[in-house]
GROMACS .gro file of C-alpha atoms in nm:
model
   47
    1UNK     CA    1  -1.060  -0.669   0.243
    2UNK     CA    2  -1.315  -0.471   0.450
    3UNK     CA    3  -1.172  -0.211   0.725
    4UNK     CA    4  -1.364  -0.427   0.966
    5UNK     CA    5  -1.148  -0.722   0.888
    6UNK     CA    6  -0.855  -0.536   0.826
    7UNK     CA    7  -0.863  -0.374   1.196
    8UNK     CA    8  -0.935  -0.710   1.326
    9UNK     CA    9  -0.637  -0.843   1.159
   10UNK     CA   10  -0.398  -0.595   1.301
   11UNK     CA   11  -0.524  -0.633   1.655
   12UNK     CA   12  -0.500  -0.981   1.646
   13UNK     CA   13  -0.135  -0.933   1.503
   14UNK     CA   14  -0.111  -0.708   1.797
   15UNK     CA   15  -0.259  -0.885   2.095
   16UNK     CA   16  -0.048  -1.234   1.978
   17UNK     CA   17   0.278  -1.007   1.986
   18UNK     CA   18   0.167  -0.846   2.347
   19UNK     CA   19   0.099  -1.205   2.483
   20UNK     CA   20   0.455  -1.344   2.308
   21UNK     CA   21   0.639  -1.058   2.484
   22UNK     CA   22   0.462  -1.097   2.801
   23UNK     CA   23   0.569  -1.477   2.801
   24UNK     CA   24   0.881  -1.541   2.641
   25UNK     CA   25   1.023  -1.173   2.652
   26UNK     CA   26   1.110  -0.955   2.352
   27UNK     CA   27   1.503  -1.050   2.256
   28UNK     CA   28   1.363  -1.309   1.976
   29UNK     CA   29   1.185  -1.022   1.829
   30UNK     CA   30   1.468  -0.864   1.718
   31UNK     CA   31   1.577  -1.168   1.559
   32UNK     CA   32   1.285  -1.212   1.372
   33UNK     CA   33   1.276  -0.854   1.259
   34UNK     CA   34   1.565  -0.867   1.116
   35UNK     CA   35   1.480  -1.192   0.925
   36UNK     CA   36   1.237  -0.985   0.766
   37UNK     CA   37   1.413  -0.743   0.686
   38UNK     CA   38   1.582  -0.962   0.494
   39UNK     CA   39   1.295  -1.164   0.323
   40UNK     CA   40   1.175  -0.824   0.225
   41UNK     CA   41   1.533  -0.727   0.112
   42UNK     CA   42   1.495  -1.073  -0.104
   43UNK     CA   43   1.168  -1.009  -0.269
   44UNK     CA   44   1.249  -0.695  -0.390
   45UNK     CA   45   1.526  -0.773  -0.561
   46UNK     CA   46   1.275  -1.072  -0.767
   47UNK     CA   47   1.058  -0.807  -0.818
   0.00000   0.00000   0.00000
């Protein structure tokens, strides 16, 4: 992956969480942190 893609990528990311936020408000966000936390949690552990 180029850095031209890769900073794409991450604005992208960025701009689709700024419009989500904007829209629906940020109190899901939380929720799906914290789901990630735990897939991460999870994938470690197969590792």
């Amino acid at each position: 992956m180029t850095n031209r893609i890769a900073l794409v990528l991450g604005l992208l990311i960025v701009a689709a969480i700024a419009v989500d936020v904007a829209l629906y408000g940020s109190a899901h966000l939380i929720f799906l942190g914290k789901k990630l936390d735990e897939f991460i949690e999870w994938l470690a552990f197969w590792r």
